[in-house]
XYZ file of C-alpha atoms in Angstrom:
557
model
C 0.000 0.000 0.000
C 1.548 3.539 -1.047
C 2.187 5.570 1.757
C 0.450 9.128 2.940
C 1.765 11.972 0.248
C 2.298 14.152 3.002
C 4.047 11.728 5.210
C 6.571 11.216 2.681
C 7.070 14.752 1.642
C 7.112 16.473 5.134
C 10.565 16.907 4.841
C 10.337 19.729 3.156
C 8.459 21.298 6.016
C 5.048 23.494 5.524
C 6.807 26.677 4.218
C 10.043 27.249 2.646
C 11.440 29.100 -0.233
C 10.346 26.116 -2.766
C 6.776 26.603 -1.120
C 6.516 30.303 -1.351
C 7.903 29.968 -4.987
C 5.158 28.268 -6.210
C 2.627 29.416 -3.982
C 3.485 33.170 -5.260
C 3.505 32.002 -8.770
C 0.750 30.203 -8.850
C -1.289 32.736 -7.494
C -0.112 35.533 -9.482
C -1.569 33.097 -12.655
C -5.172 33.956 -11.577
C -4.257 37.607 -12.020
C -5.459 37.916 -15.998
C -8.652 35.374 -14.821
C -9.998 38.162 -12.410
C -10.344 40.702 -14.930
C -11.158 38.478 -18.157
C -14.280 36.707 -16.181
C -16.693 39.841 -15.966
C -14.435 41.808 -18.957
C -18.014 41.827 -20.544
C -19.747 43.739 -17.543
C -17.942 46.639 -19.362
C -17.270 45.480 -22.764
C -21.784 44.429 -23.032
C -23.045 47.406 -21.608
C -26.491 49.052 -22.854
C -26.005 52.782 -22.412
C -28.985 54.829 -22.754
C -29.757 55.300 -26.119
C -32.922 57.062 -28.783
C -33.637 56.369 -32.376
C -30.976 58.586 -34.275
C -32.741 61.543 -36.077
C -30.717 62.405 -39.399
C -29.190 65.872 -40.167
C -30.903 66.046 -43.048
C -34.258 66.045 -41.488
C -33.596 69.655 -40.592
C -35.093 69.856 -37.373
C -34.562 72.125 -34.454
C -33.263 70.960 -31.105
C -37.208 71.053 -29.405
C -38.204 69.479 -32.545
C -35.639 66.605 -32.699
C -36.339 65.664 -28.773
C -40.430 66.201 -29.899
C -39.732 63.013 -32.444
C -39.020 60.443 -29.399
C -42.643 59.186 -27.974
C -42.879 58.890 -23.925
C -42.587 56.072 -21.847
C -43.669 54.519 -18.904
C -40.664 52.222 -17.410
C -40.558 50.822 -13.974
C -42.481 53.607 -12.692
C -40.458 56.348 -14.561
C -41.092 58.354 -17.396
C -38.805 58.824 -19.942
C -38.378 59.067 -23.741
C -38.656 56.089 -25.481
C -35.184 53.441 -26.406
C -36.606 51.875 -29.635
C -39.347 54.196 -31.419
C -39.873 57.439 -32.886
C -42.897 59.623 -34.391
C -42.669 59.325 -38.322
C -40.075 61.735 -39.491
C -41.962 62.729 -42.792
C -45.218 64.019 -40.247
C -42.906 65.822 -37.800
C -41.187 67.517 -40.543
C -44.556 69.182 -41.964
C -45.244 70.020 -38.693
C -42.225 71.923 -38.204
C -42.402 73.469 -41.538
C -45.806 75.359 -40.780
C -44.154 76.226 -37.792
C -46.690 74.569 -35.365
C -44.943 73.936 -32.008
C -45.288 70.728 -29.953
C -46.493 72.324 -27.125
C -47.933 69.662 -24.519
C -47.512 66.959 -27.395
C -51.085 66.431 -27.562
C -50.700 66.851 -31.551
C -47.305 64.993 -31.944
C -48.794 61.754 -29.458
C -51.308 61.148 -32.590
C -48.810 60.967 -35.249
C -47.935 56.966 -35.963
C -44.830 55.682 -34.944
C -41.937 54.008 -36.599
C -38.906 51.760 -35.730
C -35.590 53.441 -35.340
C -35.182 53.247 -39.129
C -31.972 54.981 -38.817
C -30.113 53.888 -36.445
C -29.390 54.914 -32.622
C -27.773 57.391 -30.715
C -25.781 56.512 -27.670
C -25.182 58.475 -24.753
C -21.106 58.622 -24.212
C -21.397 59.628 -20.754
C -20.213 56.531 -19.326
C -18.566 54.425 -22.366
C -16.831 55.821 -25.438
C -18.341 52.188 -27.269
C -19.404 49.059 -26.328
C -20.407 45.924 -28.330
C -23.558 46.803 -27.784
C -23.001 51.003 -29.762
C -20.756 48.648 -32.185
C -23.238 46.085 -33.311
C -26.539 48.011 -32.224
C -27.861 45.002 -29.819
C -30.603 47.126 -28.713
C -34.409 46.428 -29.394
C -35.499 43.816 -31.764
C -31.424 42.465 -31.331
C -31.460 42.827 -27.750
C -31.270 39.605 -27.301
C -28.079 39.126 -28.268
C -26.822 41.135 -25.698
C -26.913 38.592 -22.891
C -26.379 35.838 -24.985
C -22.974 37.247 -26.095
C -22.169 36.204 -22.230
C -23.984 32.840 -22.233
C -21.453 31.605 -25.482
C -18.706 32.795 -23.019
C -19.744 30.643 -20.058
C -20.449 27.901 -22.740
C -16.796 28.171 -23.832
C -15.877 27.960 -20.283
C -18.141 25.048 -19.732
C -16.432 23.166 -22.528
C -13.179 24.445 -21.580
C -13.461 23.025 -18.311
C -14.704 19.383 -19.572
C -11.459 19.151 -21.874
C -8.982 20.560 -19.824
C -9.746 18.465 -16.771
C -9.375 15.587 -18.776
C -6.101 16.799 -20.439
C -4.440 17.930 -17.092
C -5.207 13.926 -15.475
C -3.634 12.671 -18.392
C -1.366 14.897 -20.121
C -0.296 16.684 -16.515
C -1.067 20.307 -15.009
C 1.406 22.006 -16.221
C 1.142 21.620 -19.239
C -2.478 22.899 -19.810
C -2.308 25.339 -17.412
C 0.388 27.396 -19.756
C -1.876 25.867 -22.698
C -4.805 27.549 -21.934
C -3.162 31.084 -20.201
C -1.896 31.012 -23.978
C -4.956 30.475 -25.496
C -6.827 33.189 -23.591
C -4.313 35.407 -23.703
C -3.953 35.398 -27.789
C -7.465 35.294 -28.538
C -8.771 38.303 -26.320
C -6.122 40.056 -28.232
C -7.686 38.796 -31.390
C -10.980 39.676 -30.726
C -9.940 43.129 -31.083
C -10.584 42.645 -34.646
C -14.095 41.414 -34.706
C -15.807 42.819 -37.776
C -19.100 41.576 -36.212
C -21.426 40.464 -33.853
C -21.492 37.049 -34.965
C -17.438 36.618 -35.405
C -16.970 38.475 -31.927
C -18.984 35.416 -29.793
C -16.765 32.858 -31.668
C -13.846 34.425 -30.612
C -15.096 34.824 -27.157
C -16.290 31.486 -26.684
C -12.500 30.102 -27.203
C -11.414 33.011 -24.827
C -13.871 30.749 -22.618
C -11.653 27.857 -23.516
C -8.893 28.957 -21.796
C -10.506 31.692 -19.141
C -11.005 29.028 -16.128
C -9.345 25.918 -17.444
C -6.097 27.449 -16.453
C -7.488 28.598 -13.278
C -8.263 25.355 -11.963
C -5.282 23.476 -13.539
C -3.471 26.379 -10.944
C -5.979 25.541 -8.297
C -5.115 21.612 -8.485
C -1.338 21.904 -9.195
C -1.352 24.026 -5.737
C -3.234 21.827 -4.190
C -1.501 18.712 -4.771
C 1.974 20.398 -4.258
C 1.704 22.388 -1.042
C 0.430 20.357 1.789
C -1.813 20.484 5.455
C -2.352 24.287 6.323
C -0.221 25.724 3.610
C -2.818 23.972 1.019
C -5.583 25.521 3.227
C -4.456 28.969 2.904
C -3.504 28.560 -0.786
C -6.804 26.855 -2.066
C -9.090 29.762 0.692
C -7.381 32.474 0.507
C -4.154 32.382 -2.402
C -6.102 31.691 -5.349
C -9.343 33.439 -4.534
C -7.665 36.630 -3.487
C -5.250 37.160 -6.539
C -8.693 35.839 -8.827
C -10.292 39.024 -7.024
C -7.496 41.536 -6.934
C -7.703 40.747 -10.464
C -11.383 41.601 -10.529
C -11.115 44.911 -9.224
C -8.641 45.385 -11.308
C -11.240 45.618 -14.284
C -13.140 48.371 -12.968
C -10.631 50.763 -12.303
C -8.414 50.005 -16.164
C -12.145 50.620 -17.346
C -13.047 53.973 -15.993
C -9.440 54.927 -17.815
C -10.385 53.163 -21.025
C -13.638 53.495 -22.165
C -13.282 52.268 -25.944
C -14.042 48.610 -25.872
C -11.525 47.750 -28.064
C -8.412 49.415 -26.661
C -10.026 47.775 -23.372
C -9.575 44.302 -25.239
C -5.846 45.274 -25.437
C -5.163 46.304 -21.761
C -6.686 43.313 -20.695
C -4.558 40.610 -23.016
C -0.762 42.292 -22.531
C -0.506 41.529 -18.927
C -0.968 37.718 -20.280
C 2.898 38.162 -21.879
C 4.120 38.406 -18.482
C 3.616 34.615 -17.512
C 5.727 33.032 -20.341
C 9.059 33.450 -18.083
C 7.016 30.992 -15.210
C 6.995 28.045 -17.476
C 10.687 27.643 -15.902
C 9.424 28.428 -12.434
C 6.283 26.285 -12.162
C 7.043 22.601 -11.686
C 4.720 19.935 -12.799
C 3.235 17.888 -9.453
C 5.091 15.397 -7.968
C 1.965 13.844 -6.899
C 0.461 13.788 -10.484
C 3.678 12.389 -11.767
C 3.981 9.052 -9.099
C 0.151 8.749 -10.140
C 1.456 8.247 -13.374
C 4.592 5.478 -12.314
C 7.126 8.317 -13.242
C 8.677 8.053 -9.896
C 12.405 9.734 -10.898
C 10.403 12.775 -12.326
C 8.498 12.997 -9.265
C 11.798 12.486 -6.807
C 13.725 15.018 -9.223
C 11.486 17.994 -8.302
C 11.578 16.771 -4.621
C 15.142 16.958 -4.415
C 15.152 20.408 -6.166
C 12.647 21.748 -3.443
C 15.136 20.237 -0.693
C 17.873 21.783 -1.867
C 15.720 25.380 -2.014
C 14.583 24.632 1.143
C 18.102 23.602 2.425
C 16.970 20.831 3.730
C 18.171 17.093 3.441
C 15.656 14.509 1.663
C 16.022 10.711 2.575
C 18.367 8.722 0.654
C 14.998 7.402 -1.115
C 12.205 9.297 -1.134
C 9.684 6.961 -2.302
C 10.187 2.542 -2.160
C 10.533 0.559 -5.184
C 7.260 -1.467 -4.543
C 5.434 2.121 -4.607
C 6.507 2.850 -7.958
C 5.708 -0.639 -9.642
C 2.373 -0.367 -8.060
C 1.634 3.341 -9.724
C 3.403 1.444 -12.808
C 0.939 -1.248 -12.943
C -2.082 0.331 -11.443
C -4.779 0.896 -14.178
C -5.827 4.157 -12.124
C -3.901 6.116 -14.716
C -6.495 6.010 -17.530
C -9.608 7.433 -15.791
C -12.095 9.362 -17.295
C -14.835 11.227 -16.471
C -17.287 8.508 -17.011
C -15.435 7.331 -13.454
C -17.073 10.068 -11.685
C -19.980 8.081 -12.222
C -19.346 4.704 -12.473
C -20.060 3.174 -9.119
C -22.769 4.278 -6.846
C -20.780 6.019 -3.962
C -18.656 8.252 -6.507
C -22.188 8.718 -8.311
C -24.143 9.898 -5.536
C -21.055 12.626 -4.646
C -20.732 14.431 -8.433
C -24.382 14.353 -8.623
C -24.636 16.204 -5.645
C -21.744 18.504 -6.228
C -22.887 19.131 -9.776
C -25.864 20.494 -8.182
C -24.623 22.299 -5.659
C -22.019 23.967 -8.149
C -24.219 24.829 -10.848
C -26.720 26.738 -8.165
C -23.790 28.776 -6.566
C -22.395 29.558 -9.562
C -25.368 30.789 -11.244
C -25.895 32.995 -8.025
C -22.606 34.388 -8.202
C -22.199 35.289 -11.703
C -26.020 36.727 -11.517
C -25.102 39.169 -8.918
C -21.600 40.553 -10.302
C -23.001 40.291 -13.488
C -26.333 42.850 -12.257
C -23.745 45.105 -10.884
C -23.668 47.469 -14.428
C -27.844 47.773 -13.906
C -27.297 48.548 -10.253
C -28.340 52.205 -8.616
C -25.248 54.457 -8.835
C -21.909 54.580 -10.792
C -21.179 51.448 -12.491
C -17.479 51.551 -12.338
C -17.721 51.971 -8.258
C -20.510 49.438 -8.099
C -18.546 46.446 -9.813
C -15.214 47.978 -7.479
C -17.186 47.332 -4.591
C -18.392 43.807 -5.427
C -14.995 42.906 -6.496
C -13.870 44.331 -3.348
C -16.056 42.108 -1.010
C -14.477 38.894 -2.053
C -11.149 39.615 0.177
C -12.943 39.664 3.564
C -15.173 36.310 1.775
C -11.963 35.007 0.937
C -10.740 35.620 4.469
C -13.982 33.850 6.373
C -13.071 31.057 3.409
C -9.728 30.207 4.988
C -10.938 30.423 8.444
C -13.856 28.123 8.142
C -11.257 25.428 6.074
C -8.694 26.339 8.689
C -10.818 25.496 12.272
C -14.739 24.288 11.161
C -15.999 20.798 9.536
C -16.857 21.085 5.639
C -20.382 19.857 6.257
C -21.262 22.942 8.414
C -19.303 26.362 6.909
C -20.811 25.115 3.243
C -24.252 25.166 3.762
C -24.125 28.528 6.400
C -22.294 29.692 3.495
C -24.857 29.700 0.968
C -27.680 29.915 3.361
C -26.284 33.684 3.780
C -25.898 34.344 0.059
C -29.285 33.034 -1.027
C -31.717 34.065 1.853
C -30.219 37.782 2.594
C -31.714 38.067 -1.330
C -35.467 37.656 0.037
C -35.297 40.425 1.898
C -34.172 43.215 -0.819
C -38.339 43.363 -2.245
C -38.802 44.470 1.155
C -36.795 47.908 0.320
C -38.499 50.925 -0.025
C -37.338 52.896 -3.734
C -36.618 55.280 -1.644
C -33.504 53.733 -0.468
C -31.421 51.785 -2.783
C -28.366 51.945 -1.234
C -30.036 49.248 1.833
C -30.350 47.221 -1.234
C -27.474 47.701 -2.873
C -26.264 46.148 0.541
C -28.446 43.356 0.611
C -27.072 42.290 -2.651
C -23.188 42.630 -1.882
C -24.060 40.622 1.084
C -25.620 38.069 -1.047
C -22.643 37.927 -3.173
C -19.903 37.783 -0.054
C -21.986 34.870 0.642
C -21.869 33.391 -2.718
C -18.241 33.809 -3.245
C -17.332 32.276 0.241
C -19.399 29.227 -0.570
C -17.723 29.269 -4.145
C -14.735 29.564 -2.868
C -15.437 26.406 -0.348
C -16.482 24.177 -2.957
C -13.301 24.210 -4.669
C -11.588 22.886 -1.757
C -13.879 20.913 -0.668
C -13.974 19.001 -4.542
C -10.537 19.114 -3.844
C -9.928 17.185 -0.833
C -12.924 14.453 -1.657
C -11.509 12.878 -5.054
C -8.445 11.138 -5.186
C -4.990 12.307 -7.645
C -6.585 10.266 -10.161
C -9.293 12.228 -10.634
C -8.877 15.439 -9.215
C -8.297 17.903 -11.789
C -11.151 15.698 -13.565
C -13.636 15.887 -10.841
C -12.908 19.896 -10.286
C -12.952 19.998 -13.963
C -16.006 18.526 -14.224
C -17.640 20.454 -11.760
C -16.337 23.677 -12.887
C -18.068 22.565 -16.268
C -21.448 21.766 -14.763
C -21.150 25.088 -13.304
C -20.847 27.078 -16.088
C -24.592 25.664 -17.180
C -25.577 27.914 -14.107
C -23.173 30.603 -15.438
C -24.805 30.493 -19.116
C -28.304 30.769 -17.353
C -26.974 33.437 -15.076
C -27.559 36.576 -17.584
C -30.960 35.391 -18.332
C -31.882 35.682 -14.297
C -31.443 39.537 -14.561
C -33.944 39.437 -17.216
C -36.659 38.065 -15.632
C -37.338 41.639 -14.021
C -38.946 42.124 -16.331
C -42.472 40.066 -15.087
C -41.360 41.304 -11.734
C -38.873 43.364 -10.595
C -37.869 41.046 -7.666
C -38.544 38.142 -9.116
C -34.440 37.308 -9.763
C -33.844 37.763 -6.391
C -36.626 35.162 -5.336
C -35.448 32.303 -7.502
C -31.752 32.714 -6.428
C -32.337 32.802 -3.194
C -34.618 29.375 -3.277
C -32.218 27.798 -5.269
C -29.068 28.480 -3.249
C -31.047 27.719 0.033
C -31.693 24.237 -1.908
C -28.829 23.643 -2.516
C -27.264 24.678 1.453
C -29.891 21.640 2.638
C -28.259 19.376 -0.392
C -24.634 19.633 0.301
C -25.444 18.278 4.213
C -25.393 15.205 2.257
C -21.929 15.212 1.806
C -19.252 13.096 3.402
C -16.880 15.359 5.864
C -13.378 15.623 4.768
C -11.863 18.548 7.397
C -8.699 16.881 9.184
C -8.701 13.967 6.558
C -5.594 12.782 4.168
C -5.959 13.693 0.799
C -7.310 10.251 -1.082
C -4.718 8.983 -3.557
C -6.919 6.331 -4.882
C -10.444 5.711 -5.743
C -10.570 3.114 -2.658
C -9.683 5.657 -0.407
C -12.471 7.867 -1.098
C -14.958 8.812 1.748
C -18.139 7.333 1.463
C -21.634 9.191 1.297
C -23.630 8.966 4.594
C -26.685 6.840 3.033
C -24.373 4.415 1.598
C -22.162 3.425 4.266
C -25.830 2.728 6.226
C -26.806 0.433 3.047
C -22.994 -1.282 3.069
C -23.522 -1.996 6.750
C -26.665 -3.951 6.401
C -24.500 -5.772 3.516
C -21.398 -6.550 5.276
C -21.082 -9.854 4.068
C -22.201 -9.644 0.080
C -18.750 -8.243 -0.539
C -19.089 -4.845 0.220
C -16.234 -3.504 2.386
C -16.481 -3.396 6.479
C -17.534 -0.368 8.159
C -13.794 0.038 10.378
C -12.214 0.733 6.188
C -11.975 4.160 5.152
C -12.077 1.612 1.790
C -16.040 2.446 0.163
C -15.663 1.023 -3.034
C -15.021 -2.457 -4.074
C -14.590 -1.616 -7.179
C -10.812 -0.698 -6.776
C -9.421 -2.029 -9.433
C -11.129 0.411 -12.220
């Protein structure tokens, strides 16, 4: 039987200069993801806008703002987005010098579409997609879909790259995919269209969070007991949101989408020189029977570390069994292959896709929020560093089974309360919301270590993978959730906050992993509550004993 990972390797101790080499570098890789995940909170924007009235109509200033009907929105009145009185009528009017008065006259001339075009207000953006491509009225639609095809390249991204990393190695795709969303924001610079813009962004999604949790598992599996804590609570998360506010504040500086494409790929260039930094995991590579490679990079780190590493590092019989062990050709269709591994990705796929959608909802509504957009999204990037905080000290001292469910409880039920608001004072719900979001992210932040610590190094980066995939279905549906204000103005906050309550009830199923070995092996897997009841009513049919931390027969996949 191999011995405990971080047994063998604890003579490196918890934090030397090989451990704050790749914990620094590994963090500073989720930098660029910060920033490139909610890129199209700025780049998307609707500004206010009116059908464009042509110079050659000839009209006065009272006249021009005379052609734009009025509306009733939300309670407010104001001049109509997509319509306009007919030009040729408004033009005779103005020609026999008849003024518009109280509009009573103009209000019975037939309206037409915006035949000509719009006119955007540049107050806040220079351009957008949105002034590029004119995705407002009848092609509004495209608007949040240009986001879904994002998350749908990220939801792909994440199914490949899982795979890839288990059997190709992390290192690898991680610089794979910072390459391929570096190169192809730049690219999308050039979109000559709508159309050609979401292709190009939906391989940007290739790449956006593959390489972020490629980061998150090489971390993982290198740095071990409370050094992996902090790095998978509070490295990761924090550097992910220092690179989220980030994007406000190179936004309110460049307000042409386009150039803003550029600022955001360049700092991408920067990560080339950590390819001979990074090292590939030793724990990934005796997975794979490469036992030298792994005892290579161990030595290195010793030597950093000044330390001296045992005269063998890991036995003989070790390395024939990683050698011989068919463990190394998993797939994903292992994550649901036997009943105990089943019952845990269903419920994590769950669970994942309902914070995620939650999350990206809120930072996503933070452009459509009450106030300055640019200080809005600041803010809610700025409340994931105390999340990230609570994060590492609910890993650090509390069982996974309890901080994950009071986790989303807070994001998902502080949402019920913001129909409750008066108009009068949308700052308190402002608040509500950013409190609904420090919930999310903390429980976001949780299930990527708690993913983490529950599947073996075989499957790992597949199970994270995979999850990060399922969540991205809750991502995709995310832009559609601000949308449904549309039947009722509170009605996105109701639905979030049931689902992510559902979910806080669901995860309770879970088995409990705080203070537990990472598993190196299927066998070693925790087993779900309900089925360790079932396997001790079938004790003797061949199912394993109850004393085994062994739940699955089945170890020979």
């Amino acid at each position: 039987m191999t011995r405990d990972y971080d047994q063998v390797t604890a003579f490196l101790g918890e934090w030397g200069r090989f451990q704050v080499m790749v914990f620094s570098l590994l963090c500073a890789s989720t930098v660029p993801n910060g920033f490139s995940a909610f890129s199209v909170v700025f780049l998307g924007d609707t500004p206010p806008h009116r059908c464009l009235i042509p110079d050659s109509v000839n009209l006065s200033a009272e006249w021009r703002n005379a052609c734009i009907p009025v509306e009733q929105v939300d309670g407010q009145v104001r001049r109509s987005s997509c319509r306009r009185y007919r030009l040729d009528v408004v033009r005779n009017l103005s020609a026999v010098h008849q003024r518009p008065g109280v509009d009573v006259n103009v209000q019975e001339i037939e309206q037409e579409d915006c035949l000509d075009g719009w006119e955007y207000s540049q107050e806040k953006y220079q351009s957008t997609i949105v002034t590029e491509f004119d995705l407002v009225c009848s092609n509004q639609w495209k608007e949040p879909l240009t986001s879904t095809v994002y998350f749908l390249g990220v939801l792909f991204g994440s199914f490949i790259s899982g795979q890839l990393s288990d059997r190709f190695g992390r290192k690898p795709i991680l610089f794979v995919t910072m390459a391929v969303q570096t190169v192809f924001t730049f690219i999308q610079v050039f979109s000559p269209s709508w159309e050609v813009f979401c292709i190009i962004f939906f391989i940007v999604g290739l790449g956006q969070i593959s390489n972020y949790v490629a980061a998150f598992v090489l971390g993982t599996e290198i740095l071990i007991k409370n050094v992996r804590v902090l790095y998978s609570s509070l490295g990761v998360c924090i550097f992910f949101a220092f690179g989220y506010m980030m994007l406000p504040l190179i936004a309110f500086f460049i307000r042409d989408w386009r150039m803003l494409l550029i600022a955001l790929s360049v700092p991408g260039l920067l990560y080339i020189p950590l390819w001979w930094f990074i090292p590939e995991s030793p724990r990934w590579l005796l997975s794979q029977g490469r036992v030298q490679e792994a005892e290579a990079i161990l030595r290195k780190a010793a030597r950093m570390n000044k330390v001296t590493p045992p005269d063998v590092i890991f036995t003989l019989t070790e390395g024939e069994e990683k050698k011989t062990n068919k463990e190394d050709n998993h797939n994903v269709l292992d994550l649901l292959r036997t009943s105990n591994i089943r019952y845990i990705t269903i419920i994590l796929f769950l669970v994942w896709g309902t914070v995620s959608m939650g999350y990206f909802a809120l930072s996503l509504n933070t452009s459509h929020l009450h106030g300055n957009p640019y200080l809005n999204c600041f803010i809610s990037a700025a409340i994931e560093i105390p999340a990230y905080t609570v994060t590492w000290a609910f890993l650090q001292f509390l069982p996974r089974r309890v901080c994950a469910p009071v986790s989303m409880i807070l994001g998902g039920g502080v949402l019920f309360f913001i129909q409750l608001v008066p108009p009068s004072l949308p700052i308190v719900s402002i608040a509500l919301e950013m409190a609904g979001k420090f919930g999310m992210a903390i429980a976001t932040a949780l299930m990527f270590a708690y993913t983490g610590e529950l599947y073996p190094t075989v499957l790992r980066n597949t199970a994270v993978g995979s999850c990060t995939m399922v969540s991205r279905v809750g991502s995709a549906i995310a832009p559609y959730f601000i949308h449904l204000s549309i039947f009722y103005k509170y009605l996105p906050y109701i639905v979030l906050g049931a689902l992510t309550v559902s979910a806080a009830l669901l995860s309770l199923l879970l088995p409990e992993s705080f203070g537990l070995p990472m598993p190196e092996s299927i066998g070693q897997m925790q087993n779900i509550k309900c089925l360790k009841l079932r396997n001790t009513s079938n004790k003797t049919s061949g199912h394993e004993e109850i004393s085994t931390p062994v739940v699955l027969k089945e170890e020979a996949l």
